[in-house]
Amino acid sequence: MQHKRGFSPGPTLLLLLSNRRREIVKKLDWGVIIMFASLFVLMQAVWDTGIVAEVARYLPSMNKGEPASYIPSILISSVLLSQVLSNVPMVTLYFPLMKYFGYEPYDIPAWVALAGGSTLAGNLTLIGAASNLIIVEEAEARGHTLSFFEFFKVGLIVTIVNVLVLYSFLIVFSNLHFIISYV
């Protein structure tokens, strides 16, 4: 059983039944947990203000239509917004926006564009994904440093190539899906 927001009682039950629960809880990175919880609260608050929906109304490429018009918009905006918000919180903000614009669960190319764009965005900069920050923090604790620019030099190439591959796949897939649905 899983709550609609992603809470699963199974791991909590396992923790409570464990003989090592105090040791496990002490090893948790509470800073990361609090950061993620705060980001999710912030994204919900931003959505609840109505600002996102109001601004998005003026972006015609967000409107549902032909995949060739909305796929680039979703990909580019998810990559760019993930650099400001980090990819997971960005998706929590973007998901209701797509529903607001009428995207349904069967609009597979749109949802894959969001999932793929936000995931690949994590490769672009250190702040593109919270996992990057965790890795850099751990590396620094062991005496290794990785600057924002060093990460970006490699991340830019990796992200561009992967986003272009994803875009090509989604355009081909959406055209095949369109053809198959009318046969």
PDB file of C-alpha atoms in Angstrom:
ATOM      1  CA  MET A   1       0.000   0.000   0.000  1.00  0.00           C
ATOM      2  CA  GLN A   2       1.320   3.441  -0.916  1.00  0.00           C
ATOM      3  CA  HIS A   3      -0.097   6.861  -0.136  1.00  0.00           C
ATOM      4  CA  LYS A   4      -0.867   9.057  -3.165  1.00  0.00           C
ATOM      5  CA  ARG A   5       2.024  11.381  -2.239  1.00  0.00           C
ATOM      6  CA  GLY A   6       4.551   8.539  -2.202  1.00  0.00           C
ATOM      7  CA  PHE A   7       4.602   7.565   1.495  1.00  0.00           C
ATOM      8  CA  SER A   8       4.983   3.843   1.894  1.00  0.00           C
ATOM      9  CA  PRO A   9       4.399   2.376   5.359  1.00  0.00           C
ATOM     10  CA  GLY A  10       6.607  -0.658   4.590  1.00  0.00           C
ATOM     11  CA  PRO A  11      10.007   0.985   5.140  1.00  0.00           C
ATOM     12  CA  THR A  12       8.702   2.770   8.245  1.00  0.00           C
ATOM     13  CA  LEU A  13       7.488  -0.534   9.663  1.00  0.00           C
ATOM     14  CA  LEU A  14      10.841  -2.195   8.893  1.00  0.00           C
ATOM     15  CA  LEU A  15      12.653   0.650  10.655  1.00  0.00           C
ATOM     16  CA  LEU A  16      10.407   0.418  13.715  1.00  0.00           C
ATOM     17  CA  LEU A  17      10.854  -3.360  13.932  1.00  0.00           C
ATOM     18  CA  SER A  18      14.629  -3.220  13.451  1.00  0.00           C
ATOM     19  CA  ASN A  19      16.928  -3.865  16.387  1.00  0.00           C
ATOM     20  CA  ARG A  20      19.284  -1.220  14.943  1.00  0.00           C
ATOM     21  CA  ARG A  21      16.748   1.602  14.474  1.00  0.00           C
ATOM     22  CA  ARG A  22      18.672   4.112  16.633  1.00  0.00           C
ATOM     23  CA  GLU A  23      21.871   3.421  14.692  1.00  0.00           C
ATOM     24  CA  ILE A  24      20.026   3.758  11.376  1.00  0.00           C
ATOM     25  CA  VAL A  25      18.355   7.036  12.369  1.00  0.00           C
ATOM     26  CA  LYS A  26      21.705   8.471  13.567  1.00  0.00           C
ATOM     27  CA  LYS A  27      23.256   7.735  10.160  1.00  0.00           C
ATOM     28  CA  LEU A  28      20.543   9.534   8.211  1.00  0.00           C
ATOM     29  CA  ASP A  29      21.606  12.759   6.524  1.00  0.00           C
ATOM     30  CA  TRP A  30      19.015  15.000   8.137  1.00  0.00           C
ATOM     31  CA  GLY A  31      20.218  18.042   6.216  1.00  0.00           C
ATOM     32  CA  VAL A  32      19.317  16.379   2.917  1.00  0.00           C
ATOM     33  CA  ILE A  33      15.981  15.147   4.256  1.00  0.00           C
ATOM     34  CA  ILE A  34      15.063  18.622   5.520  1.00  0.00           C
ATOM     35  CA  MET A  35      16.235  20.209   2.253  1.00  0.00           C
ATOM     36  CA  PHE A  36      14.014  17.895   0.182  1.00  0.00           C
ATOM     37  CA  ALA A  37      11.018  18.343   2.470  1.00  0.00           C
ATOM     38  CA  SER A  38      11.478  22.120   2.328  1.00  0.00           C
ATOM     39  CA  LEU A  39      11.706  22.099  -1.467  1.00  0.00           C
ATOM     40  CA  PHE A  40       8.473  20.119  -1.759  1.00  0.00           C
ATOM     41  CA  VAL A  41       6.670  22.473   0.624  1.00  0.00           C
ATOM     42  CA  LEU A  42       8.014  25.463  -1.310  1.00  0.00           C
ATOM     43  CA  MET A  43       6.916  24.028  -4.681  1.00  0.00           C
ATOM     44  CA  GLN A  44       3.402  23.385  -3.377  1.00  0.00           C
ATOM     45  CA  ALA A  45       3.250  26.920  -1.974  1.00  0.00           C
ATOM     46  CA  VAL A  46       4.403  28.379  -5.295  1.00  0.00           C
ATOM     47  CA  TRP A  47       1.759  26.355  -7.144  1.00  0.00           C
ATOM     48  CA  ASP A  48      -0.963  27.369  -4.681  1.00  0.00           C
ATOM     49  CA  THR A  49      -0.290  31.073  -5.324  1.00  0.00           C
ATOM     50  CA  GLY A  50      -1.480  30.627  -8.914  1.00  0.00           C
ATOM     51  CA  ILE A  51       1.536  32.482 -10.285  1.00  0.00           C
ATOM     52  CA  VAL A  52       2.816  29.493 -12.255  1.00  0.00           C
ATOM     53  CA  ALA A  53      -0.484  28.851 -14.023  1.00  0.00           C
ATOM     54  CA  GLU A  54      -0.899  32.552 -14.782  1.00  0.00           C
ATOM     55  CA  VAL A  55       2.572  32.901 -16.301  1.00  0.00           C
ATOM     56  CA  ALA A  56       2.247  29.626 -18.213  1.00  0.00           C
ATOM     57  CA  ARG A  57      -0.954  30.787 -19.921  1.00  0.00           C
ATOM     58  CA  TYR A  58       1.184  33.102 -22.021  1.00  0.00           C
ATOM     59  CA  LEU A  59       3.407  30.303 -23.275  1.00  0.00           C
ATOM     60  CA  PRO A  60       1.620  28.949 -26.364  1.00  0.00           C
ATOM     61  CA  SER A  61       4.082  26.097 -26.789  1.00  0.00           C
ATOM     62  CA  MET A  62       2.846  24.615 -23.484  1.00  0.00           C
ATOM     63  CA  ASN A  63      -0.599  24.171 -24.952  1.00  0.00           C
ATOM     64  CA  LYS A  64      -1.384  20.645 -25.948  1.00  0.00           C
ATOM     65  CA  GLY A  65      -1.193  20.109 -29.679  1.00  0.00           C
ATOM     66  CA  GLU A  66       1.163  18.355 -32.029  1.00  0.00           C
ATOM     67  CA  PRO A  67       4.058  16.569 -30.297  1.00  0.00           C
ATOM     68  CA  ALA A  68       6.559  18.406 -32.515  1.00  0.00           C
ATOM     69  CA  SER A  69       5.444  21.676 -30.898  1.00  0.00           C
ATOM     70  CA  TYR A  70       5.115  20.691 -27.240  1.00  0.00           C
ATOM     71  CA  ILE A  71       7.982  18.202 -26.882  1.00  0.00           C
ATOM     72  CA  PRO A  72      10.747  20.815 -27.383  1.00  0.00           C
ATOM     73  CA  SER A  73       8.976  23.190 -24.998  1.00  0.00           C
ATOM     74  CA  ILE A  74       8.668  20.580 -22.255  1.00  0.00           C
ATOM     75  CA  LEU A  75      12.236  19.346 -22.761  1.00  0.00           C
ATOM     76  CA  ILE A  76      13.855  22.780 -22.790  1.00  0.00           C
ATOM     77  CA  SER A  77      11.808  24.196 -19.929  1.00  0.00           C
ATOM     78  CA  SER A  78      12.361  21.120 -17.755  1.00  0.00           C
ATOM     79  CA  VAL A  79      16.132  21.238 -18.358  1.00  0.00           C
ATOM     80  CA  LEU A  80      16.319  24.975 -17.607  1.00  0.00           C
ATOM     81  CA  LEU A  81      13.961  24.984 -14.621  1.00  0.00           C
ATOM     82  CA  SER A  82      15.822  22.033 -13.121  1.00  0.00           C
ATOM     83  CA  GLN A  83      18.911  24.242 -12.948  1.00  0.00           C
ATOM     84  CA  VAL A  84      17.048  26.688 -10.727  1.00  0.00           C
ATOM     85  CA  LEU A  85      14.875  24.361  -8.638  1.00  0.00           C
ATOM     86  CA  SER A  86      16.721  21.026  -8.946  1.00  0.00           C
ATOM     87  CA  ASN A  87      15.051  18.295 -10.947  1.00  0.00           C
ATOM     88  CA  VAL A  88      12.798  16.536  -8.426  1.00  0.00           C
ATOM     89  CA  PRO A  89      11.138  19.680  -6.990  1.00  0.00           C
ATOM     90  CA  MET A  90      10.808  21.038 -10.530  1.00  0.00           C
ATOM     91  CA  VAL A  91       8.763  17.979 -11.525  1.00  0.00           C
ATOM     92  CA  THR A  92       6.479  18.439  -8.514  1.00  0.00           C
ATOM     93  CA  LEU A  93       5.774  21.962  -9.761  1.00  0.00           C
ATOM     94  CA  TYR A  94       5.547  21.055 -13.442  1.00  0.00           C
ATOM     95  CA  PHE A  95       3.284  18.008 -13.020  1.00  0.00           C
ATOM     96  CA  PRO A  96       0.143  19.968 -12.026  1.00  0.00           C
ATOM     97  CA  LEU A  97       0.981  22.534 -14.712  1.00  0.00           C
ATOM     98  CA  MET A  98       0.797  19.847 -17.386  1.00  0.00           C
ATOM     99  CA  LYS A  99      -2.509  18.620 -15.979  1.00  0.00           C
ATOM    100  CA  TYR A 100      -3.700  22.252 -16.002  1.00  0.00           C
ATOM    101  CA  PHE A 101      -2.928  22.401 -19.734  1.00  0.00           C
ATOM    102  CA  GLY A 102      -4.937  19.239 -20.351  1.00  0.00           C
ATOM    103  CA  TYR A 103      -2.265  16.564 -20.599  1.00  0.00           C
ATOM    104  CA  GLU A 104      -3.750  13.174 -19.812  1.00  0.00           C
ATOM    105  CA  PRO A 105      -2.027   9.975 -18.651  1.00  0.00           C
ATOM    106  CA  TYR A 106      -2.150   8.644 -22.222  1.00  0.00           C
ATOM    107  CA  ASP A 107      -0.087  11.606 -23.552  1.00  0.00           C
ATOM    108  CA  ILE A 108       3.014   9.446 -23.236  1.00  0.00           C
ATOM    109  CA  PRO A 109       5.454  11.625 -25.257  1.00  0.00           C
ATOM    110  CA  ALA A 110       4.675  14.641 -23.053  1.00  0.00           C
ATOM    111  CA  TRP A 111       5.236  12.765 -19.793  1.00  0.00           C
ATOM    112  CA  VAL A 112       8.397  11.082 -21.090  1.00  0.00           C
ATOM    113  CA  ALA A 113       9.663  14.513 -22.209  1.00  0.00           C
ATOM    114  CA  LEU A 114       9.133  15.791 -18.663  1.00  0.00           C
ATOM    115  CA  ALA A 115      10.680  12.739 -17.009  1.00  0.00           C
ATOM    116  CA  GLY A 116      13.579  12.541 -19.438  1.00  0.00           C
ATOM    117  CA  GLY A 117      14.248  16.271 -19.581  1.00  0.00           C
ATOM    118  CA  SER A 118      14.293  16.653 -15.814  1.00  0.00           C
ATOM    119  CA  THR A 119      16.435  13.552 -15.347  1.00  0.00           C
ATOM    120  CA  LEU A 120      18.944  14.545 -18.021  1.00  0.00           C
ATOM    121  CA  ALA A 121      18.983  18.075 -16.571  1.00  0.00           C
ATOM    122  CA  GLY A 122      20.704  16.637 -13.533  1.00  0.00           C
ATOM    123  CA  ASN A 123      23.776  16.138 -15.709  1.00  0.00           C
ATOM    124  CA  LEU A 124      24.110  19.800 -16.720  1.00  0.00           C
ATOM    125  CA  THR A 125      25.204  21.526 -13.509  1.00  0.00           C
ATOM    126  CA  LEU A 126      25.915  20.702  -9.896  1.00  0.00           C
ATOM    127  CA  ILE A 127      22.559  22.142  -8.847  1.00  0.00           C
ATOM    128  CA  GLY A 128      20.632  20.289 -11.557  1.00  0.00           C
ATOM    129  CA  ALA A 129      20.087  17.386  -9.181  1.00  0.00           C
ATOM    130  CA  ALA A 130      20.358  17.186  -5.413  1.00  0.00           C
ATOM    131  CA  SER A 131      22.299  13.940  -5.807  1.00  0.00           C
ATOM    132  CA  ASN A 132      25.128  15.934  -7.414  1.00  0.00           C
ATOM    133  CA  LEU A 133      25.399  18.093  -4.301  1.00  0.00           C
ATOM    134  CA  ILE A 134      25.456  15.029  -2.071  1.00  0.00           C
ATOM    135  CA  ILE A 135      28.238  13.480  -4.165  1.00  0.00           C
ATOM    136  CA  VAL A 136      30.323  16.682  -4.194  1.00  0.00           C
ATOM    137  CA  GLU A 137      29.843  17.087  -0.443  1.00  0.00           C
ATOM    138  CA  GLU A 138      31.031  13.518   0.127  1.00  0.00           C
ATOM    139  CA  ALA A 139      33.999  14.006  -2.233  1.00  0.00           C
ATOM    140  CA  GLU A 140      35.006  17.186  -0.391  1.00  0.00           C
ATOM    141  CA  ALA A 141      34.834  15.344   2.920  1.00  0.00           C
ATOM    142  CA  ARG A 142      37.427  12.959   1.437  1.00  0.00           C
ATOM    143  CA  GLY A 143      39.675  15.749   0.161  1.00  0.00           C
ATOM    144  CA  HIS A 144      38.570  15.955  -3.490  1.00  0.00           C
ATOM    145  CA  THR A 145      37.100  19.065  -5.064  1.00  0.00           C
ATOM    146  CA  LEU A 146      34.971  19.534  -8.147  1.00  0.00           C
ATOM    147  CA  SER A 147      34.126  23.077  -9.170  1.00  0.00           C
ATOM    148  CA  PHE A 148      30.855  24.191 -10.687  1.00  0.00           C
ATOM    149  CA  PHE A 149      32.621  24.977 -13.974  1.00  0.00           C
ATOM    150  CA  GLU A 150      34.489  21.632 -14.110  1.00  0.00           C
ATOM    151  CA  PHE A 151      31.183  19.823 -13.703  1.00  0.00           C
ATOM    152  CA  PHE A 152      29.491  22.093 -16.246  1.00  0.00           C
ATOM    153  CA  LYS A 153      32.158  21.524 -18.958  1.00  0.00           C
ATOM    154  CA  VAL A 154      31.392  17.817 -19.047  1.00  0.00           C
ATOM    155  CA  GLY A 155      27.719  18.163 -18.134  1.00  0.00           C
ATOM    156  CA  LEU A 156      26.945  20.493 -21.028  1.00  0.00           C
ATOM    157  CA  ILE A 157      28.145  18.018 -23.651  1.00  0.00           C
ATOM    158  CA  VAL A 158      26.495  15.047 -21.960  1.00  0.00           C
ATOM    159  CA  THR A 159      23.194  16.906 -21.541  1.00  0.00           C
ATOM    160  CA  ILE A 160      23.030  18.270 -25.096  1.00  0.00           C
ATOM    161  CA  VAL A 161      23.759  14.880 -26.665  1.00  0.00           C
ATOM    162  CA  ASN A 162      21.296  13.043 -24.439  1.00  0.00           C
ATOM    163  CA  VAL A 163      18.501  15.609 -24.839  1.00  0.00           C
ATOM    164  CA  LEU A 164      18.897  15.474 -28.643  1.00  0.00           C
ATOM    165  CA  VAL A 165      18.703  11.670 -28.560  1.00  0.00           C
ATOM    166  CA  LEU A 166      15.612  11.823 -26.337  1.00  0.00           C
ATOM    167  CA  TYR A 167      13.999  14.468 -28.557  1.00  0.00           C
ATOM    168  CA  SER A 168      14.613  12.349 -31.683  1.00  0.00           C
ATOM    169  CA  PHE A 169      13.207   9.267 -29.996  1.00  0.00           C
ATOM    170  CA  LEU A 170      10.095  11.115 -28.806  1.00  0.00           C
ATOM    171  CA  ILE A 171       9.376  12.589 -32.241  1.00  0.00           C
ATOM    172  CA  VAL A 172       9.750   9.176 -33.911  1.00  0.00           C
ATOM    173  CA  PHE A 173       7.722   7.483 -31.154  1.00  0.00           C
ATOM    174  CA  SER A 174       4.933  10.064 -31.280  1.00  0.00           C
ATOM    175  CA  ASN A 175       4.695   9.736 -35.069  1.00  0.00           C
ATOM    176  CA  LEU A 176       4.601   5.933 -34.841  1.00  0.00           C
ATOM    177  CA  HIS A 177       2.027   6.120 -32.063  1.00  0.00           C
ATOM    178  CA  PHE A 178      -0.082   8.473 -34.182  1.00  0.00           C
ATOM    179  CA  ILE A 179       0.100   6.120 -37.193  1.00  0.00           C
ATOM    180  CA  ILE A 180      -0.633   2.994 -35.139  1.00  0.00           C
ATOM    181  CA  SER A 181      -3.624   4.595 -33.400  1.00  0.00           C
ATOM    182  CA  TYR A 182      -5.289   5.261 -36.768  1.00  0.00           C
ATOM    183  CA  VAL A 183      -4.606   1.865 -38.340  1.00  0.00           C
TER     184      VAL A 183
END
